Amino acid sequence: MSYRVKGQIEVKKIVRGLLFLNFVCVIYLLLNVETVKGIARNLISGADGITSGLTIVYAQENNPYREVSNGKVEVFIPVEKVLQLPELPNGCEITSLTSVLNFYGYNVSKVDMADHYLPKEPFTTINNVLYGPDPNKAYAGNPREWSGFFSYAPPIIQAANAYLGKEGAQLEPVDLTGSTREEIIMELEEGNPVVVWVTLDLSKKKVNYSWNIRDSKTKFNAPTNLHAVVLNGYIGDKVHVMNPLQGQVTYDADAFFASYVDLGSHAMTVK
C-alpha cells in the first residue's frame, strides 16, 4: 500500500473521530441544559452586549425575543407600557412591577397593586424627629401622594408574591439585588424583564433627605432622585427600558448600569 493511500485512510479516521467526538459533545450538552446555562452566564460580555457563540445558540433556542440582524444582536421583551401618573406620582416601583405582571398576562392595575398588595408604612414625627420604615421592609409613605418616597426590592417582591399567590400562579418573584451587569443581562437572554432601581436621569444619586428607621432608631439617608424602571432588552451599547414616567425609551448601557451600581444594585424579576 502506498504512503499516499495510507495517508488518505489516516485522514478519514481522524475526520470520523472528530465527528464522533462532536456528536458526543452535542448529546452531553443537550442532556445537561443547566451546564449550558452556567457556561453561557460565564461567557456573556457586559461591555457591548456581544455574546459568545454558545450563548447565542442557547438564547436563540429559548428566547423568542432575541434577534440577530446584520450581525447585531438585539433582545426586546415587549412589556406593557404602564405610566405611573397621575394616580401614583411616587409609585414607580409598583408601576414597574405591574408592567411585568401585565406582560405575563395578568390583568391587574397599578392602583390595585399599590392599594391592596404593596406593604406601606407612614411617616410619623415624634419630638420633632421624623420616623419612617426601612425601605427593604415597606414602602415609605404612600405612592398615591407626592410626599411618598420609595421602597427597594423586598416590598415589591412581597407585593408580587401576594398577588401571584392569590391567582394561583406558577410564577415567582426573584430578588436580584447585588447582581452583576452580566447576570442582569443574562435574565434578558432568558426572556425575563427586570425591574431595576436607577436615578431619574442616570446621574449620580442625591442624598439630601433622611429619617430614623422606626424599628431600630437608626438614621436612614435617602436618595431623592431614585427611580425604578423595567429593563426589557438591549441592542449594541444601548438598553431598552420601559420608564413609568416616559414609556419605552433607550439609554446608554454604561450609564444605566453605572446608575444601578451607584444606588446599591437593587433589582428583581418575575419568572
JSON list of N, CA and C in Angstrom, two decimals, residues 139-205:
[
{"chain": "A", "resi": 139, "resn": "TYR", "atom": "N", "xyz": [-42.82, 50.18, 51.78]},
{"chain": "A", "resi": 139, "resn": "TYR", "atom": "CA", "xyz": [-42.77, 51.45, 51.05]},
{"chain": "A", "resi": 139, "resn": "TYR", "atom": "C", "xyz": [-42.91, 52.58, 52.07]},
{"chain": "A", "resi": 140, "resn": "ALA", "atom": "N", "xyz": [-42.07, 53.60, 51.91]},
{"chain": "A", "resi": 140, "resn": "ALA", "atom": "CA", "xyz": [-42.08, 54.73, 52.85]},
{"chain": "A", "resi": 140, "resn": "ALA", "atom": "C", "xyz": [-43.11, 55.76, 52.42]},
{"chain": "A", "resi": 141, "resn": "GLY", "atom": "N", "xyz": [-44.23, 55.81, 53.15]},
{"chain": "A", "resi": 141, "resn": "GLY", "atom": "CA", "xyz": [-45.31, 56.73, 52.80]},
{"chain": "A", "resi": 141, "resn": "GLY", "atom": "C", "xyz": [-46.36, 56.06, 51.96]},
{"chain": "A", "resi": 142, "resn": "ASN", "atom": "N", "xyz": [-46.91, 56.82, 51.00]},
{"chain": "A", "resi": 142, "resn": "ASN", "atom": "CA", "xyz": [-47.97, 56.31, 50.12]},
{"chain": "A", "resi": 142, "resn": "ASN", "atom": "C", "xyz": [-47.66, 56.74, 48.69]},
{"chain": "A", "resi": 143, "resn": "PRO", "atom": "N", "xyz": [-47.57, 55.79, 47.76]},
{"chain": "A", "resi": 143, "resn": "PRO", "atom": "CA", "xyz": [-47.23, 56.15, 46.37]},
{"chain": "A", "resi": 143, "resn": "PRO", "atom": "C", "xyz": [-48.29, 57.02, 45.69]},
{"chain": "A", "resi": 144, "resn": "ARG", "atom": "N", "xyz": [-49.47, 57.11, 46.28]},
{"chain": "A", "resi": 144, "resn": "ARG", "atom": "CA", "xyz": [-50.51, 57.99, 45.73]},
{"chain": "A", "resi": 144, "resn": "ARG", "atom": "C", "xyz": [-50.24, 59.46, 46.04]},
{"chain": "A", "resi": 145, "resn": "GLU", "atom": "N", "xyz": [-49.34, 59.70, 46.98]},
{"chain": "A", "resi": 145, "resn": "GLU", "atom": "CA", "xyz": [-49.11, 61.07, 47.43]},
{"chain": "A", "resi": 145, "resn": "GLU", "atom": "C", "xyz": [-47.74, 61.58, 46.99]},
{"chain": "A", "resi": 146, "resn": "TRP", "atom": "N", "xyz": [-47.65, 62.89, 46.77]},
{"chain": "A", "resi": 146, "resn": "TRP", "atom": "CA", "xyz": [-46.38, 63.49, 46.37]},
{"chain": "A", "resi": 146, "resn": "TRP", "atom": "C", "xyz": [-45.36, 63.43, 47.51]},
{"chain": "A", "resi": 147, "resn": "SER", "atom": "N", "xyz": [-45.83, 63.22, 48.73]},
{"chain": "A", "resi": 147, "resn": "SER", "atom": "CA", "xyz": [-44.93, 63.12, 49.87]},
{"chain": "A", "resi": 147, "resn": "SER", "atom": "C", "xyz": [-44.39, 61.70, 50.05]},
{"chain": "A", "resi": 148, "resn": "GLY", "atom": "N", "xyz": [-44.88, 60.75, 49.24]},
{"chain": "A", "resi": 148, "resn": "GLY", "atom": "CA", "xyz": [-44.38, 59.38, 49.32]},
{"chain": "A", "resi": 148, "resn": "GLY", "atom": "C", "xyz": [-42.93, 59.30, 48.84]},
{"chain": "A", "resi": 149, "resn": "PHE", "atom": "N", "xyz": [-42.23, 58.28, 49.29]},
{"chain": "A", "resi": 149, "resn": "PHE", "atom": "CA", "xyz": [-40.83, 58.15, 48.89]},
{"chain": "A", "resi": 149, "resn": "PHE", "atom": "C", "xyz": [-40.61, 56.91, 48.03]},
{"chain": "A", "resi": 150, "resn": "PHE", "atom": "N", "xyz": [-40.20, 55.80, 48.58]},
{"chain": "A", "resi": 150, "resn": "PHE", "atom": "CA", "xyz": [-39.89, 54.64, 47.75]},
{"chain": "A", "resi": 150, "resn": "PHE", "atom": "C", "xyz": [-39.74, 53.40, 48.62]},
{"chain": "A", "resi": 151, "resn": "SER", "atom": "N", "xyz": [-39.54, 52.29, 47.95]},
{"chain": "A", "resi": 151, "resn": "SER", "atom": "CA", "xyz": [-39.08, 51.06, 48.60]},
{"chain": "A", "resi": 151, "resn": "SER", "atom": "C", "xyz": [-38.01, 50.45, 47.71]},
{"chain": "A", "resi": 152, "resn": "TYR", "atom": "N", "xyz": [-37.26, 49.53, 48.28]},
{"chain": "A", "resi": 152, "resn": "TYR", "atom": "CA", "xyz": [-36.33, 48.73, 47.49]},
{"chain": "A", "resi": 152, "resn": "TYR", "atom": "C", "xyz": [-37.04, 47.44, 47.07]},
{"chain": "A", "resi": 153, "resn": "ALA", "atom": "N", "xyz": [-36.30, 46.45, 46.65]},
{"chain": "A", "resi": 153, "resn": "ALA", "atom": "CA", "xyz": [-36.90, 45.26, 46.04]},
{"chain": "A", "resi": 153, "resn": "ALA", "atom": "C", "xyz": [-37.78, 44.40, 46.96]},
{"chain": "A", "resi": 154, "resn": "PRO", "atom": "N", "xyz": [-37.40, 44.15, 48.22]},
{"chain": "A", "resi": 154, "resn": "PRO", "atom": "CA", "xyz": [-38.20, 43.20, 49.02]},
{"chain": "A", "resi": 154, "resn": "PRO", "atom": "C", "xyz": [-39.69, 43.52, 49.15]},
{"chain": "A", "resi": 155, "resn": "PRO", "atom": "N", "xyz": [-40.11, 44.79, 49.39]},
{"chain": "A", "resi": 155, "resn": "PRO", "atom": "CA", "xyz": [-41.56, 45.04, 49.44]},
{"chain": "A", "resi": 155, "resn": "PRO", "atom": "C", "xyz": [-42.26, 44.81, 48.09]},
{"chain": "A", "resi": 156, "resn": "ILE", "atom": "N", "xyz": [-41.54, 45.04, 46.99]},
{"chain": "A", "resi": 156, "resn": "ILE", "atom": "CA", "xyz": [-42.12, 44.79, 45.67]},
{"chain": "A", "resi": 156, "resn": "ILE", "atom": "C", "xyz": [-42.26, 43.29, 45.45]},
{"chain": "A", "resi": 157, "resn": "ILE", "atom": "N", "xyz": [-41.29, 42.53, 45.93]},
{"chain": "A", "resi": 157, "resn": "ILE", "atom": "CA", "xyz": [-41.38, 41.07, 45.87]},
{"chain": "A", "resi": 157, "resn": "ILE", "atom": "C", "xyz": [-42.54, 40.59, 46.73]},
{"chain": "A", "resi": 158, "resn": "GLN", "atom": "N", "xyz": [-42.72, 41.19, 47.89]},
{"chain": "A", "resi": 158, "resn": "GLN", "atom": "CA", "xyz": [-43.85, 40.82, 48.76]},
{"chain": "A", "resi": 158, "resn": "GLN", "atom": "C", "xyz": [-45.18, 41.09, 48.08]},
{"chain": "A", "resi": 159, "resn": "ALA", "atom": "N", "xyz": [-45.27, 42.23, 47.38]},
{"chain": "A", "resi": 159, "resn": "ALA", "atom": "CA", "xyz": [-46.49, 42.56, 46.65]},
{"chain": "A", "resi": 159, "resn": "ALA", "atom": "C", "xyz": [-46.74, 41.54, 45.53]},
{"chain": "A", "resi": 160, "resn": "ALA", "atom": "N", "xyz": [-45.68, 41.19, 44.81]},
{"chain": "A", "resi": 160, "resn": "ALA", "atom": "CA", "xyz": [-45.81, 40.21, 43.72]},
{"chain": "A", "resi": 160, "resn": "ALA", "atom": "C", "xyz": [-46.23, 38.85, 44.27]},
{"chain": "A", "resi": 161, "resn": "ASN", "atom": "N", "xyz": [-45.62, 38.44, 45.37]},
{"chain": "A", "resi": 161, "resn": "ASN", "atom": "CA", "xyz": [-45.97, 37.15, 45.98]},
{"chain": "A", "resi": 161, "resn": "ASN", "atom": "C", "xyz": [-47.44, 37.12, 46.40]},
{"chain": "A", "resi": 162, "resn": "ALA", "atom": "N", "xyz": [-47.90, 38.21, 47.00]},
{"chain": "A", "resi": 162, "resn": "ALA", "atom": "CA", "xyz": [-49.29, 38.27, 47.46]},
{"chain": "A", "resi": 162, "resn": "ALA", "atom": "C", "xyz": [-50.25, 38.15, 46.29]},
{"chain": "A", "resi": 163, "resn": "TYR", "atom": "N", "xyz": [-49.97, 38.90, 45.21]},
{"chain": "A", "resi": 163, "resn": "TYR", "atom": "CA", "xyz": [-50.86, 38.86, 44.06]},
{"chain": "A", "resi": 163, "resn": "TYR", "atom": "C", "xyz": [-50.80, 37.51, 43.35]},
{"chain": "A", "resi": 164, "resn": "LEU", "atom": "N", "xyz": [-49.60, 37.02, 43.07]},
{"chain": "A", "resi": 164, "resn": "LEU", "atom": "CA", "xyz": [-49.45, 35.77, 42.34]},
{"chain": "A", "resi": 164, "resn": "LEU", "atom": "C", "xyz": [-49.99, 34.59, 43.16]},
{"chain": "A", "resi": 165, "resn": "GLY", "atom": "N", "xyz": [-49.84, 34.67, 44.48]},
{"chain": "A", "resi": 165, "resn": "GLY", "atom": "CA", "xyz": [-50.41, 33.62, 45.32]},
{"chain": "A", "resi": 165, "resn": "GLY", "atom": "C", "xyz": [-51.91, 33.59, 45.24]},
{"chain": "A", "resi": 166, "resn": "LYS", "atom": "N", "xyz": [-52.53, 34.76, 45.23]},
{"chain": "A", "resi": 166, "resn": "LYS", "atom": "CA", "xyz": [-53.99, 34.83, 45.10]},
{"chain": "A", "resi": 166, "resn": "LYS", "atom": "C", "xyz": [-54.46, 34.26, 43.77]},
{"chain": "A", "resi": 167, "resn": "GLU", "atom": "N", "xyz": [-53.65, 34.47, 42.74]},
{"chain": "A", "resi": 167, "resn": "GLU", "atom": "CA", "xyz": [-54.01, 34.00, 41.40]},
{"chain": "A", "resi": 167, "resn": "GLU", "atom": "C", "xyz": [-53.66, 32.53, 41.18]},
{"chain": "A", "resi": 168, "resn": "GLY", "atom": "N", "xyz": [-52.96, 31.93, 42.14]},
{"chain": "A", "resi": 168, "resn": "GLY", "atom": "CA", "xyz": [-52.53, 30.54, 41.98]},
{"chain": "A", "resi": 168, "resn": "GLY", "atom": "C", "xyz": [-51.52, 30.37, 40.87]},
{"chain": "A", "resi": 169, "resn": "ALA", "atom": "N", "xyz": [-50.69, 31.37, 40.66]},
{"chain": "A", "resi": 169, "resn": "ALA", "atom": "CA", "xyz": [-49.73, 31.36, 39.55]},
{"chain": "A", "resi": 169, "resn": "ALA", "atom": "C", "xyz": [-48.52, 30.51, 39.87]},
{"chain": "A", "resi": 170, "resn": "GLN", "atom": "N", "xyz": [-47.89, 29.98, 38.82]},
{"chain": "A", "resi": 170, "resn": "GLN", "atom": "CA", "xyz": [-46.66, 29.22, 38.97]},
{"chain": "A", "resi": 170, "resn": "GLN", "atom": "C", "xyz": [-45.43, 30.13, 38.98]},
{"chain": "A", "resi": 171, "resn": "LEU", "atom": "N", "xyz": [-45.62, 31.37, 38.55]},
{"chain": "A", "resi": 171, "resn": "LEU", "atom": "CA", "xyz": [-44.50, 32.31, 38.52]},
{"chain": "A", "resi": 171, "resn": "LEU", "atom": "C", "xyz": [-44.10, 32.71, 39.94]},
{"chain": "A", "resi": 172, "resn": "GLU", "atom": "N", "xyz": [-42.82, 33.10, 40.08]},
{"chain": "A", "resi": 172, "resn": "GLU", "atom": "CA", "xyz": [-42.32, 33.55, 41.37]},
{"chain": "A", "resi": 172, "resn": "GLU", "atom": "C", "xyz": [-41.44, 34.78, 41.19]},
{"chain": "A", "resi": 173, "resn": "PRO", "atom": "N", "xyz": [-41.55, 35.77, 42.09]},
{"chain": "A", "resi": 173, "resn": "PRO", "atom": "CA", "xyz": [-40.63, 36.90, 42.06]},
{"chain": "A", "resi": 173, "resn": "PRO", "atom": "C", "xyz": [-39.28, 36.47, 42.61]},
{"chain": "A", "resi": 174, "resn": "VAL", "atom": "N", "xyz": [-38.23, 37.07, 42.06]},
{"chain": "A", "resi": 174, "resn": "VAL", "atom": "CA", "xyz": [-36.86, 36.73, 42.47]},
{"chain": "A", "resi": 174, "resn": "VAL", "atom": "C", "xyz": [-36.11, 38.02, 42.77]},
{"chain": "A", "resi": 175, "resn": "ASP", "atom": "N", "xyz": [-35.48, 38.08, 43.92]},
{"chain": "A", "resi": 175, "resn": "ASP", "atom": "CA", "xyz": [-34.67, 39.24, 44.29]},
{"chain": "A", "resi": 175, "resn": "ASP", "atom": "C", "xyz": [-33.31, 39.13, 43.60]},
{"chain": "A", "resi": 176, "resn": "LEU", "atom": "N", "xyz": [-33.01, 40.09, 42.75]},
{"chain": "A", "resi": 176, "resn": "LEU", "atom": "CA", "xyz": [-31.74, 40.10, 42.03]},
{"chain": "A", "resi": 176, "resn": "LEU", "atom": "C", "xyz": [-30.77, 41.13, 42.61]},
{"chain": "A", "resi": 177, "resn": "THR", "atom": "N", "xyz": [-31.10, 41.68, 43.77]},
{"chain": "A", "resi": 177, "resn": "THR", "atom": "CA", "xyz": [-30.26, 42.70, 44.38]},
{"chain": "A", "resi": 177, "resn": "THR", "atom": "C", "xyz": [-28.84, 42.17, 44.55]},
{"chain": "A", "resi": 178, "resn": "GLY", "atom": "N", "xyz": [-27.87, 43.00, 44.15]},
{"chain": "A", "resi": 178, "resn": "GLY", "atom": "CA", "xyz": [-26.48, 42.60, 44.22]},
{"chain": "A", "resi": 178, "resn": "GLY", "atom": "C", "xyz": [-25.97, 41.91, 42.98]},
{"chain": "A", "resi": 179, "resn": "SER", "atom": "N", "xyz": [-26.85, 41.68, 41.99]},
{"chain": "A", "resi": 179, "resn": "SER", "atom": "CA", "xyz": [-26.44, 41.02, 40.75]},
{"chain": "A", "resi": 179, "resn": "SER", "atom": "C", "xyz": [-25.50, 41.90, 39.95]},
{"chain": "A", "resi": 180, "resn": "THR", "atom": "N", "xyz": [-24.61, 41.27, 39.21]},
{"chain": "A", "resi": 180, "resn": "THR", "atom": "CA", "xyz": [-23.71, 41.99, 38.32]},
{"chain": "A", "resi": 180, "resn": "THR", "atom": "C", "xyz": [-24.44, 42.37, 37.04]},
{"chain": "A", "resi": 181, "resn": "ARG", "atom": "N", "xyz": [-23.82, 43.23, 36.28]},
{"chain": "A", "resi": 181, "resn": "ARG", "atom": "CA", "xyz": [-24.37, 43.61, 34.97]},
{"chain": "A", "resi": 181, "resn": "ARG", "atom": "C", "xyz": [-24.57, 42.38, 34.11]},
{"chain": "A", "resi": 182, "resn": "GLU", "atom": "N", "xyz": [-23.59, 41.49, 34.12]},
{"chain": "A", "resi": 182, "resn": "GLU", "atom": "CA", "xyz": [-23.67, 40.28, 33.30]},
{"chain": "A", "resi": 182, "resn": "GLU", "atom": "C", "xyz": [-24.85, 39.40, 33.71]},
{"chain": "A", "resi": 183, "resn": "GLU", "atom": "N", "xyz": [-25.08, 39.31, 35.01]},
{"chain": "A", "resi": 183, "resn": "GLU", "atom": "CA", "xyz": [-26.19, 38.48, 35.49]},
{"chain": "A", "resi": 183, "resn": "GLU", "atom": "C", "xyz": [-27.54, 39.10, 35.13]},
{"chain": "A", "resi": 184, "resn": "ILE", "atom": "N", "xyz": [-27.63, 40.41, 35.18]},
{"chain": "A", "resi": 184, "resn": "ILE", "atom": "CA", "xyz": [-28.87, 41.08, 34.78]},
{"chain": "A", "resi": 184, "resn": "ILE", "atom": "C", "xyz": [-29.13, 40.88, 33.29]},
{"chain": "A", "resi": 185, "resn": "ILE", "atom": "N", "xyz": [-28.09, 41.03, 32.47]},
{"chain": "A", "resi": 185, "resn": "ILE", "atom": "CA", "xyz": [-28.23, 40.81, 31.03]},
{"chain": "A", "resi": 185, "resn": "ILE", "atom": "C", "xyz": [-28.65, 39.38, 30.74]},
{"chain": "A", "resi": 186, "resn": "MET", "atom": "N", "xyz": [-28.13, 38.44, 31.50]},
{"chain": "A", "resi": 186, "resn": "MET", "atom": "CA", "xyz": [-28.49, 37.04, 31.27]},
{"chain": "A", "resi": 186, "resn": "MET", "atom": "C", "xyz": [-29.96, 36.80, 31.53]},
{"chain": "A", "resi": 187, "resn": "GLU", "atom": "N", "xyz": [-30.56, 37.55, 32.48]},
{"chain": "A", "resi": 187, "resn": "GLU", "atom": "CA", "xyz": [-32.00, 37.43, 32.68]},
{"chain": "A", "resi": 187, "resn": "GLU", "atom": "C", "xyz": [-32.74, 37.82, 31.40]},
{"chain": "A", "resi": 188, "resn": "LEU", "atom": "N", "xyz": [-32.28, 38.87, 30.73]},
{"chain": "A", "resi": 188, "resn": "LEU", "atom": "CA", "xyz": [-32.89, 39.26, 29.46]},
{"chain": "A", "resi": 188, "resn": "LEU", "atom": "C", "xyz": [-32.70, 38.16, 28.42]},
{"chain": "A", "resi": 189, "resn": "GLU", "atom": "N", "xyz": [-31.51, 37.55, 28.41]},
{"chain": "A", "resi": 189, "resn": "GLU", "atom": "CA", "xyz": [-31.25, 36.46, 27.47]},
{"chain": "A", "resi": 189, "resn": "GLU", "atom": "C", "xyz": [-32.22, 35.30, 27.69]},
{"chain": "A", "resi": 190, "resn": "GLU", "atom": "N", "xyz": [-32.68, 35.15, 28.92]},
{"chain": "A", "resi": 190, "resn": "GLU", "atom": "CA", "xyz": [-33.61, 34.06, 29.23]},
{"chain": "A", "resi": 190, "resn": "GLU", "atom": "C", "xyz": [-35.07, 34.50, 29.09]},
{"chain": "A", "resi": 191, "resn": "GLY", "atom": "N", "xyz": [-35.29, 35.74, 28.62]},
{"chain": "A", "resi": 191, "resn": "GLY", "atom": "CA", "xyz": [-36.65, 36.21, 28.37]},
{"chain": "A", "resi": 191, "resn": "GLY", "atom": "C", "xyz": [-37.34, 36.83, 29.55]},
{"chain": "A", "resi": 192, "resn": "ASN", "atom": "N", "xyz": [-36.57, 37.23, 30.59]},
{"chain": "A", "resi": 192, "resn": "ASN", "atom": "CA", "xyz": [-37.17, 37.78, 31.80]},
{"chain": "A", "resi": 192, "resn": "ASN", "atom": "C", "xyz": [-36.94, 39.29, 31.90]},
{"chain": "A", "resi": 193, "resn": "PRO", "atom": "N", "xyz": [-38.00, 40.11, 31.85]},
{"chain": "A", "resi": 193, "resn": "PRO", "atom": "CA", "xyz": [-37.83, 41.54, 32.09]},
{"chain": "A", "resi": 193, "resn": "PRO", "atom": "C", "xyz": [-37.44, 41.76, 33.55]},
{"chain": "A", "resi": 194, "resn": "VAL", "atom": "N", "xyz": [-36.66, 42.81, 33.81]},
{"chain": "A", "resi": 194, "resn": "VAL", "atom": "CA", "xyz": [-36.10, 43.04, 35.15]},
{"chain": "A", "resi": 194, "resn": "VAL", "atom": "C", "xyz": [-36.47, 44.44, 35.63]},
{"chain": "A", "resi": 195, "resn": "VAL", "atom": "N", "xyz": [-37.01, 44.54, 36.85]},
{"chain": "A", "resi": 195, "resn": "VAL", "atom": "CA", "xyz": [-37.23, 45.84, 37.48]},
{"chain": "A", "resi": 195, "resn": "VAL", "atom": "C", "xyz": [-35.90, 46.27, 38.10]},
{"chain": "A", "resi": 196, "resn": "VAL", "atom": "N", "xyz": [-35.42, 47.44, 37.69]},
{"chain": "A", "resi": 196, "resn": "VAL", "atom": "CA", "xyz": [-34.11, 47.92, 38.12]},
{"chain": "A", "resi": 196, "resn": "VAL", "atom": "C", "xyz": [-34.24, 49.31, 38.74]},
{"chain": "A", "resi": 197, "resn": "TRP", "atom": "N", "xyz": [-33.54, 49.53, 39.86]},
{"chain": "A", "resi": 197, "resn": "TRP", "atom": "CA", "xyz": [-33.53, 50.82, 40.53]},
{"chain": "A", "resi": 197, "resn": "TRP", "atom": "C", "xyz": [-32.33, 51.64, 40.02]},
{"chain": "A", "resi": 198, "resn": "VAL", "atom": "N", "xyz": [-32.64, 52.80, 39.42]},
{"chain": "A", "resi": 198, "resn": "VAL", "atom": "CA", "xyz": [-31.63, 53.72, 38.93]},
{"chain": "A", "resi": 198, "resn": "VAL", "atom": "C", "xyz": [-32.04, 55.13, 39.39]},
{"chain": "A", "resi": 199, "resn": "THR", "atom": "N", "xyz": [-31.35, 56.15, 38.89]},
{"chain": "A", "resi": 199, "resn": "THR", "atom": "CA", "xyz": [-31.78, 57.52, 39.20]},
{"chain": "A", "resi": 199, "resn": "THR", "atom": "C", "xyz": [-32.61, 58.05, 38.04]},
{"chain": "A", "resi": 200, "resn": "LEU", "atom": "N", "xyz": [-33.30, 59.14, 38.28]},
{"chain": "A", "resi": 200, "resn": "LEU", "atom": "CA", "xyz": [-34.24, 59.69, 37.29]},
{"chain": "A", "resi": 200, "resn": "LEU", "atom": "C", "xyz": [-33.59, 59.97, 35.94]},
{"chain": "A", "resi": 201, "resn": "ASP", "atom": "N", "xyz": [-32.39, 60.54, 35.95]},
{"chain": "A", "resi": 201, "resn": "ASP", "atom": "CA", "xyz": [-31.72, 60.87, 34.69]},
{"chain": "A", "resi": 201, "resn": "ASP", "atom": "C", "xyz": [-30.38, 60.16, 34.56]},
{"chain": "A", "resi": 202, "resn": "LEU", "atom": "N", "xyz": [-30.20, 59.09, 35.34]},
{"chain": "A", "resi": 202, "resn": "LEU", "atom": "CA", "xyz": [-28.97, 58.30, 35.34]},
{"chain": "A", "resi": 202, "resn": "LEU", "atom": "C", "xyz": [-27.76, 59.08, 35.84]},
{"chain": "A", "resi": 203, "resn": "SER", "atom": "N", "xyz": [-28.02, 60.19, 36.52]},
{"chain": "A", "resi": 203, "resn": "SER", "atom": "CA", "xyz": [-26.93, 60.96, 37.12]},
{"chain": "A", "resi": 203, "resn": "SER", "atom": "C", "xyz": [-26.59, 60.35, 38.48]},
{"chain": "A", "resi": 204, "resn": "LYS", "atom": "N", "xyz": [-25.61, 60.90, 39.16]},
{"chain": "A", "resi": 204, "resn": "LYS", "atom": "CA", "xyz": [-25.22, 60.41, 40.48]},
{"chain": "A", "resi": 204, "resn": "LYS", "atom": "C", "xyz": [-26.39, 60.57, 41.46]},
{"chain": "A", "resi": 205, "resn": "LYS", "atom": "N", "xyz": [-26.48, 59.67, 42.41]},
{"chain": "A", "resi": 205, "resn": "LYS", "atom": "CA", "xyz": [-27.55, 59.75, 43.41]},
{"chain": "A", "resi": 205, "resn": "LYS", "atom": "C", "xyz": [-27.38, 61.02, 44.25]}
]
